[in-house]
Amino acid sequence: MTMQRRTALTLALLAAAPFAAHAADPVKIGFLVKQAEEPWFQDEWRFAEQAAKDKGFTLVKIGIPNGEKMMAAIDNLAAQKAVGFVICAPDVKLGVAVNRAAKRHKLKVMSVDDQLVDGAGKPIADIPHMGISAYEIGKQAGQGLVEEIKARGWKLDEVGALRVAFDQLPTARERTQGALDALKAAGLPAGNLVDAPQAKTDTESAFNAANIAFTKNAKFKRWVAFGLNDEAVLGAVRAAEGRGIKQDAMVGIGIGGSQTALNEFSKAAPTGFFGTVLISPKRHGYETAVAVYEWATAGKAPPPVTLTSGTLMTRHNQAEIRKQMGL
Ligand code: FCA
């Protein structure tokens, strides 16, 4: 080979190198969730993995239980040369910090479930979001409670309505407001509402909050319970059982429809966990992951806000409903 030819070949190889490296390194997309142990988020991850497989990118899943871990995860994604991420932050008020970190690292970011807000509590407009139609879904839970109250022949003015509350999270506030409005519209007296503020959005926090509320309101012998998710309602149902308020005196309807609810439905005897509004981890996990991938690789920005709907599900129709939802 002549010297010239060899040089030409070397140059050609050098020019091809960046592409070769690119082909060997698949695109990386992060999926950061605030509560990795919660079945809902496990399901979201599972469907995001499915998206990664279908589209040929690598999914990087990181649990971010607090702000510090969240910031470290974003830096870690950048160090791994990810191109973007989906996030459900541990606190929506971290929105400005998320946005800044994403911009600094040139990462595309989209929020899922909990919409990020700025210092004034306003949604951050340049972070696309997919969440549930919180108020409507809450209303479906409330209407389900009303139906069951009627079916049991209970009088609304004798029923305590336990709202497991997590009001610092807008979607949580909207969900429980929807449920409450449905109960009020059916005739629940305002004085029958009992708030049980939870410190975190898990079962244990709901259990503790509900316990206090039941102790303070022993005058009610029959209860309905609602909250932002299945864990909130399950905590209330377990606390009620501990005080002798069993399935015949408690109707709880959650939101989610993941394993937390399915475990209750699969028990031989029905519990106070009467139902749930099934929402779609498939849409939230699969579609957000694909949206960020297409945004980062093809410049196609996701719509600013997408809100998904839900379906009331009980132990009786769970198999059928889940099948309809492709779960
Ligand atoms: C919030 C809740 C989760 C789930 C999700 C859709 O993030 O904390 O439990 O309901 O919305």
Short mmCIF file of C-alpha atoms and ligand atoms in Angstrom, two decimals:
data_model
loop_
_atom_site.label_atom_id
_atom_site.label_comp_id
_atom_site.label_asym_id
_atom_site.label_seq_id
_atom_site.Cartn_x
_atom_site.Cartn_y
_atom_site.Cartn_z
CA MET A 1 0.00 0.00 0.00
CA THR A 2 1.43 3.39 -0.87
CA MET A 3 1.88 6.01 1.79
CA GLN A 4 -0.85 8.10 0.24
CA ARG A 5 -3.32 5.27 0.15
CA ARG A 6 -2.59 4.43 3.76
CA THR A 7 -3.19 8.02 4.81
CA ALA A 8 -6.41 8.12 2.88
CA LEU A 9 -7.54 4.92 4.55
CA THR A 10 -6.65 6.21 8.01
CA LEU A 11 -8.58 9.40 7.37
CA ALA A 12 -11.57 7.44 6.17
CA LEU A 13 -11.47 5.28 9.27
CA LEU A 14 -11.16 8.31 11.53
CA ALA A 15 -14.09 9.96 9.83
CA ALA A 16 -16.20 6.85 10.29
CA ALA A 17 -15.23 6.44 13.96
CA PRO A 18 -17.82 8.75 15.53
CA PHE A 19 -20.60 6.90 13.73
CA ALA A 20 -19.23 3.55 14.73
CA ALA A 21 -19.18 4.67 18.38
CA HIS A 22 -22.72 5.95 18.01
CA ALA A 23 -24.02 2.68 16.62
CA ALA A 24 -22.43 0.74 19.49
CA ASP A 25 -23.84 3.09 22.16
CA PRO A 26 -27.61 3.03 22.18
CA VAL A 27 -29.50 6.18 23.10
CA LYS A 28 -30.10 6.42 26.86
CA ILE A 29 -33.27 7.77 28.44
CA GLY A 30 -33.69 8.14 32.19
CA PHE A 31 -36.87 7.33 34.11
CA LEU A 32 -36.77 8.83 37.60
CA VAL A 33 -39.52 8.10 40.12
CA LYS A 34 -40.11 9.33 43.65
CA GLN A 35 -41.27 6.00 45.13
CA ALA A 36 -39.63 3.09 43.38
CA GLU A 37 -41.12 0.53 45.79
CA GLU A 38 -44.72 1.50 44.92
CA PRO A 39 -46.36 -0.95 42.49
CA TRP A 40 -47.64 1.89 40.30
CA PHE A 41 -44.10 3.07 39.62
CA GLN A 42 -42.89 -0.50 39.12
CA ASP A 43 -45.56 -0.83 36.45
CA GLU A 44 -44.59 2.45 34.83
CA TRP A 45 -40.99 1.26 34.66
CA ARG A 46 -42.06 -2.04 33.18
CA PHE A 47 -43.92 -0.35 30.34
CA ALA A 48 -41.09 2.14 29.80
CA GLU A 49 -38.77 -0.89 29.43
CA GLN A 50 -41.15 -2.22 26.83
CA ALA A 51 -40.87 1.09 24.96
CA ALA A 52 -37.07 0.91 25.16
CA LYS A 53 -37.15 -2.57 23.67
CA ASP A 54 -39.55 -1.60 20.89
CA LYS A 55 -37.66 1.57 19.92
CA GLY A 56 -34.13 0.34 20.60
CA PHE A 57 -32.99 2.68 23.35
CA THR A 58 -31.62 1.97 26.84
CA LEU A 59 -33.74 2.88 29.85
CA VAL A 60 -31.96 4.06 33.00
CA LYS A 61 -34.27 3.65 36.00
CA ILE A 62 -33.44 5.56 39.17
CA GLY A 63 -35.44 5.92 42.39
CA ILE A 64 -35.32 9.49 43.74
CA PRO A 65 -36.86 9.57 47.23
CA ASN A 66 -35.56 13.09 47.97
CA GLY A 67 -34.19 16.23 46.33
CA GLU A 68 -30.57 15.36 46.92
CA LYS A 69 -30.91 11.94 45.27
CA MET A 70 -32.85 13.57 42.45
CA MET A 71 -30.10 16.08 41.65
CA ALA A 72 -27.46 13.33 41.86
CA ALA A 73 -29.52 11.17 39.47
CA ILE A 74 -29.76 13.95 36.89
CA ASP A 75 -25.99 14.53 37.06
CA ASN A 76 -25.47 10.80 36.79
CA LEU A 77 -27.62 10.65 33.64
CA ALA A 78 -25.59 13.45 32.09
CA ALA A 79 -22.33 11.66 32.96
CA GLN A 80 -23.71 8.53 31.22
CA LYS A 81 -24.50 10.66 28.16
CA ALA A 82 -28.23 10.16 28.37
CA VAL A 83 -30.22 12.44 26.07
CA GLY A 84 -33.26 13.03 28.26
CA PHE A 85 -35.43 11.76 31.07
CA VAL A 86 -38.93 11.31 32.41
CA ILE A 87 -39.45 12.34 36.03
CA CYS A 88 -41.94 12.03 38.86
CA ALA A 89 -40.18 14.22 41.43
CA PRO A 90 -40.26 13.69 45.21
CA ASP A 91 -41.57 17.25 45.57
CA VAL A 92 -43.19 19.20 42.74
CA LYS A 93 -41.69 22.43 44.08
CA LEU A 94 -38.31 21.18 42.85
CA GLY A 95 -39.47 22.12 39.36
CA VAL A 96 -37.11 25.04 38.87
CA ALA A 97 -34.13 22.96 40.01
CA VAL A 98 -35.09 20.13 37.63
CA ASN A 99 -35.48 22.52 34.72
CA ARG A 100 -32.17 24.21 35.41
CA ALA A 101 -30.26 20.94 35.74
CA ALA A 102 -31.80 19.59 32.54
CA LYS A 103 -30.91 22.75 30.61
CA ARG A 104 -27.38 22.81 31.99
CA HIS A 105 -26.82 19.25 30.81
CA LYS A 106 -28.81 19.69 27.57
CA LEU A 107 -31.21 16.91 28.56
CA LYS A 108 -34.81 16.78 27.41
CA VAL A 109 -37.16 16.46 30.36
CA MET A 110 -40.79 15.52 30.69
CA SER A 111 -42.75 15.05 33.93
CA VAL A 112 -45.11 12.17 34.64
CA ASP A 113 -47.91 11.89 37.24
CA ASP A 114 -46.92 14.94 39.33
CA GLN A 115 -46.62 18.19 37.39
CA LEU A 116 -43.62 20.31 38.35
CA VAL A 117 -44.24 23.85 39.53
CA ASP A 118 -42.18 27.00 40.00
CA GLY A 119 -41.66 29.00 43.19
CA ALA A 120 -45.12 30.54 42.85
CA GLY A 121 -46.79 27.14 42.45
CA LYS A 122 -47.39 27.61 38.72
CA PRO A 123 -46.76 24.67 36.37
CA ILE A 124 -43.48 25.00 34.50
CA ALA A 125 -44.60 25.57 30.95
CA ASP A 126 -41.55 24.26 29.11
CA ILE A 127 -41.61 20.86 30.82
CA PRO A 128 -44.20 18.69 28.99
CA HIS A 129 -46.37 16.66 31.29
CA MET A 130 -48.49 13.52 31.32
CA GLY A 131 -50.77 13.13 34.31
CA ILE A 132 -54.21 11.82 35.20
CA SER A 133 -57.39 13.89 34.96
CA ALA A 134 -57.19 14.20 38.71
CA TYR A 135 -60.49 15.86 39.55
CA GLU A 136 -62.55 13.64 37.22
CA ILE A 137 -60.90 10.46 38.47
CA GLY A 138 -61.48 11.55 42.05
CA LYS A 139 -65.10 12.12 41.17
CA GLN A 140 -65.36 8.58 39.79
CA ALA A 141 -64.06 7.26 43.11
CA GLY A 142 -66.60 9.42 44.96
CA GLN A 143 -69.44 8.27 42.73
CA GLY A 144 -68.42 4.68 43.32
CA LEU A 145 -68.67 5.31 47.06
CA VAL A 146 -72.10 6.89 46.66
CA GLU A 147 -73.34 3.89 44.66
CA GLU A 148 -72.14 1.45 47.30
CA ILE A 149 -73.60 3.54 50.14
CA LYS A 150 -76.95 3.32 48.33
CA ALA A 151 -76.57 -0.38 47.61
CA ARG A 152 -76.01 -1.01 51.32
CA GLY A 153 -78.96 1.15 52.30
CA TRP A 154 -76.82 3.44 54.48
CA LYS A 155 -77.98 6.96 55.29
CA LEU A 156 -75.45 9.55 54.21
CA ASP A 157 -75.79 11.57 57.38
CA GLU A 158 -74.66 8.57 59.43
CA VAL A 159 -71.55 7.95 57.37
CA GLY A 160 -68.13 9.37 58.18
CA ALA A 161 -66.13 10.27 55.07
CA LEU A 162 -62.42 9.87 55.60
CA ARG A 163 -60.29 11.94 53.25
CA VAL A 164 -56.70 10.75 53.43
CA ALA A 165 -55.09 14.02 52.42
CA PHE A 166 -51.80 15.02 50.88
CA ASP A 167 -52.67 18.59 50.01
CA GLN A 168 -49.17 19.86 49.21
CA LEU A 169 -49.38 17.85 45.97
CA PRO A 170 -51.82 19.50 43.52
CA THR A 171 -52.89 16.26 41.80
CA ALA A 172 -53.63 14.75 45.22
CA ARG A 173 -55.70 17.75 46.28
CA GLU A 174 -57.67 17.67 43.03
CA ARG A 175 -58.33 13.93 43.28
CA THR A 176 -59.74 14.11 46.80
CA GLN A 177 -61.70 17.25 45.96
CA GLY A 178 -63.39 15.38 43.11
CA ALA A 179 -64.34 12.53 45.43
CA LEU A 180 -65.60 14.88 48.10
CA ASP A 181 -67.69 16.85 45.61
CA ALA A 182 -69.41 13.65 44.45
CA LEU A 183 -70.25 12.73 48.05
CA LYS A 184 -71.52 16.23 48.83
CA ALA A 185 -73.62 16.27 45.66
CA ALA A 186 -75.26 13.06 46.89
CA GLY A 187 -76.06 14.69 50.23
CA LEU A 188 -73.13 14.06 52.56
CA PRO A 189 -73.35 16.68 55.33
CA ALA A 190 -70.25 18.92 55.49
CA GLY A 191 -69.77 17.92 59.15
CA ASN A 192 -69.24 14.28 58.19
CA LEU A 193 -65.99 14.97 56.40
CA VAL A 194 -62.95 13.89 58.37
CA ASP A 195 -59.51 14.89 57.10
CA ALA A 196 -56.55 12.62 57.73
CA PRO A 197 -53.39 14.38 56.50
CA GLN A 198 -50.62 11.92 55.66
CA ALA A 199 -46.91 12.78 55.85
CA LYS A 200 -45.97 10.72 52.78
CA THR A 201 -47.97 9.06 50.00
CA ASP A 202 -47.47 5.48 51.20
CA THR A 203 -49.62 2.96 53.08
CA GLU A 204 -47.87 3.38 56.42
CA SER A 205 -48.35 7.16 56.49
CA ALA A 206 -52.00 6.73 55.54
CA PHE A 207 -52.44 4.11 58.26
CA ASN A 208 -51.03 6.46 60.89
CA ALA A 209 -53.11 9.40 59.70
CA ALA A 210 -56.31 7.33 59.59
CA ASN A 211 -55.72 5.90 63.05
CA ILE A 212 -55.68 9.35 64.59
CA ALA A 213 -58.77 10.39 62.64
CA PHE A 214 -60.77 7.30 63.68
CA THR A 215 -59.84 7.84 67.33
CA LYS A 216 -61.06 11.41 67.23
CA ASN A 217 -64.30 10.53 65.45
CA ALA A 218 -65.58 7.44 67.18
CA LYS A 219 -69.14 8.69 66.80
CA PHE A 220 -69.29 7.36 63.22
CA LYS A 221 -69.96 3.63 62.99
CA ARG A 222 -69.90 3.52 59.20
CA TRP A 223 -67.23 4.93 56.99
CA VAL A 224 -66.17 5.59 53.44
CA ALA A 225 -62.54 6.34 52.63
CA PHE A 226 -60.77 7.94 49.69
CA GLY A 227 -57.36 9.44 48.96
CA LEU A 228 -54.85 10.13 46.20
CA ASN A 229 -53.92 6.50 45.54
CA ASP A 230 -54.58 2.88 46.54
CA GLU A 231 -51.95 3.03 49.27
CA ALA A 232 -53.80 5.90 50.98
CA VAL A 233 -57.06 3.96 51.01
CA LEU A 234 -55.42 0.69 51.99
CA GLY A 235 -53.82 2.42 54.99
CA ALA A 236 -57.26 3.70 56.02
CA VAL A 237 -58.83 0.26 55.57
CA ARG A 238 -56.12 -1.44 57.69
CA ALA A 239 -56.44 1.22 60.42
CA ALA A 240 -60.22 0.75 60.43
CA GLU A 241 -59.85 -3.04 60.77
CA GLY A 242 -57.60 -2.47 63.75
CA ARG A 243 -60.44 -0.60 65.41
CA GLY A 244 -63.04 -3.21 64.60
CA ILE A 245 -64.47 -1.36 61.60
CA LYS A 246 -64.61 -4.22 59.10
CA GLN A 247 -65.79 -4.73 55.55
CA ASP A 248 -69.49 -4.40 56.52
CA ALA A 249 -68.86 -0.90 57.93
CA MET A 250 -66.19 0.43 55.57
CA VAL A 251 -66.14 1.21 51.87
CA GLY A 252 -62.82 2.39 50.50
CA ILE A 253 -62.14 3.27 46.88
CA GLY A 254 -58.59 4.05 45.81
CA ILE A 255 -56.93 5.26 42.62
CA GLY A 256 -54.35 3.20 40.75
CA GLY A 257 -55.30 -0.42 40.15
CA SER A 258 -51.77 -1.82 40.43
CA GLN A 259 -50.69 -4.73 42.63
CA THR A 260 -51.71 -2.95 45.85
CA ALA A 261 -55.35 -3.16 44.77
CA LEU A 262 -55.06 -6.58 43.12
CA ASN A 263 -53.70 -8.10 46.33
CA GLU A 264 -56.80 -6.94 48.18
CA PHE A 265 -59.13 -8.21 45.47
CA SER A 266 -57.47 -11.62 45.46
CA LYS A 267 -58.13 -12.25 49.18
CA ALA A 268 -60.72 -14.94 49.73
CA ALA A 269 -62.98 -12.66 51.77
CA PRO A 270 -63.69 -9.10 50.63
CA THR A 271 -62.09 -6.34 52.73
CA GLY A 272 -63.06 -2.70 53.19
CA PHE A 273 -60.97 -1.99 50.11
CA PHE A 274 -64.02 -2.05 47.86
CA GLY A 275 -62.60 -0.71 44.62
CA THR A 276 -60.17 1.48 42.78
CA VAL A 277 -60.19 3.73 39.77
CA LEU A 278 -57.86 1.96 37.38
CA ILE A 279 -55.47 4.35 35.65
CA SER A 280 -52.94 3.47 32.98
CA PRO A 281 -49.31 2.78 33.93
CA LYS A 282 -48.96 1.59 30.35
CA ARG A 283 -49.72 4.99 28.89
CA HIS A 284 -47.73 6.83 31.56
CA GLY A 285 -44.68 4.60 31.29
CA TYR A 286 -44.61 3.70 27.61
CA GLU A 287 -45.79 6.94 26.07
CA THR A 288 -43.63 9.29 28.14
CA ALA A 289 -40.48 7.25 27.48
CA VAL A 290 -41.20 7.22 23.74
CA ALA A 291 -42.03 10.94 23.80
CA VAL A 292 -38.69 11.87 25.35
CA TYR A 293 -36.86 9.52 22.98
CA GLU A 294 -38.48 11.06 19.92
CA TRP A 295 -37.96 14.56 21.24
CA ALA A 296 -34.24 13.98 21.81
CA THR A 297 -33.56 12.03 18.63
CA ALA A 298 -36.00 13.48 16.11
CA GLY A 299 -36.73 16.93 17.54
CA LYS A 300 -40.41 16.17 17.97
CA ALA A 301 -41.54 17.92 21.17
CA PRO A 302 -44.32 16.22 23.17
CA PRO A 303 -47.62 18.05 23.66
CA PRO A 304 -47.44 20.43 26.67
CA VAL A 305 -50.02 18.52 28.74
CA THR A 306 -51.68 15.12 28.30
CA LEU A 307 -54.26 13.96 30.84
CA THR A 308 -55.36 10.33 30.98
CA SER A 309 -58.64 8.88 32.19
CA GLY A 310 -59.63 6.06 34.53
CA THR A 311 -62.21 3.30 35.00
CA LEU A 312 -63.85 2.19 38.23
CA MET A 313 -62.82 -1.37 39.05
CA THR A 314 -63.95 -3.69 41.84
CA ARG A 315 -63.09 -7.25 42.75
CA HIS A 316 -65.97 -8.40 40.56
CA ASN A 317 -64.93 -6.82 37.26
CA GLN A 318 -61.16 -6.52 37.71
CA ALA A 319 -60.08 -9.19 35.23
CA GLU A 320 -62.31 -7.87 32.48
CA ILE A 321 -61.41 -4.20 33.05
CA ARG A 322 -57.68 -4.86 33.19
CA LYS A 323 -57.86 -6.79 29.98
CA GLN A 324 -59.69 -3.93 28.29
CA MET A 325 -56.88 -1.60 29.36
CA GLY A 326 -54.22 -3.92 27.89
CA LEU A 327 -52.80 -4.83 31.31
C1 FCA B 1 -48.95 10.29 42.14
C2 FCA B 1 -49.17 9.30 43.25
C3 FCA B 1 -48.97 7.89 42.75
C4 FCA B 1 -49.83 7.65 41.51
C5 FCA B 1 -49.51 8.66 40.44
C6 FCA B 1 -50.37 8.52 39.22
O1 FCA B 1 -47.60 10.35 41.82
O2 FCA B 1 -48.27 9.55 44.32
O3 FCA B 1 -49.33 6.99 43.75
O4 FCA B 1 -51.17 7.75 41.85
O5 FCA B 1 -49.70 9.97 40.97
#
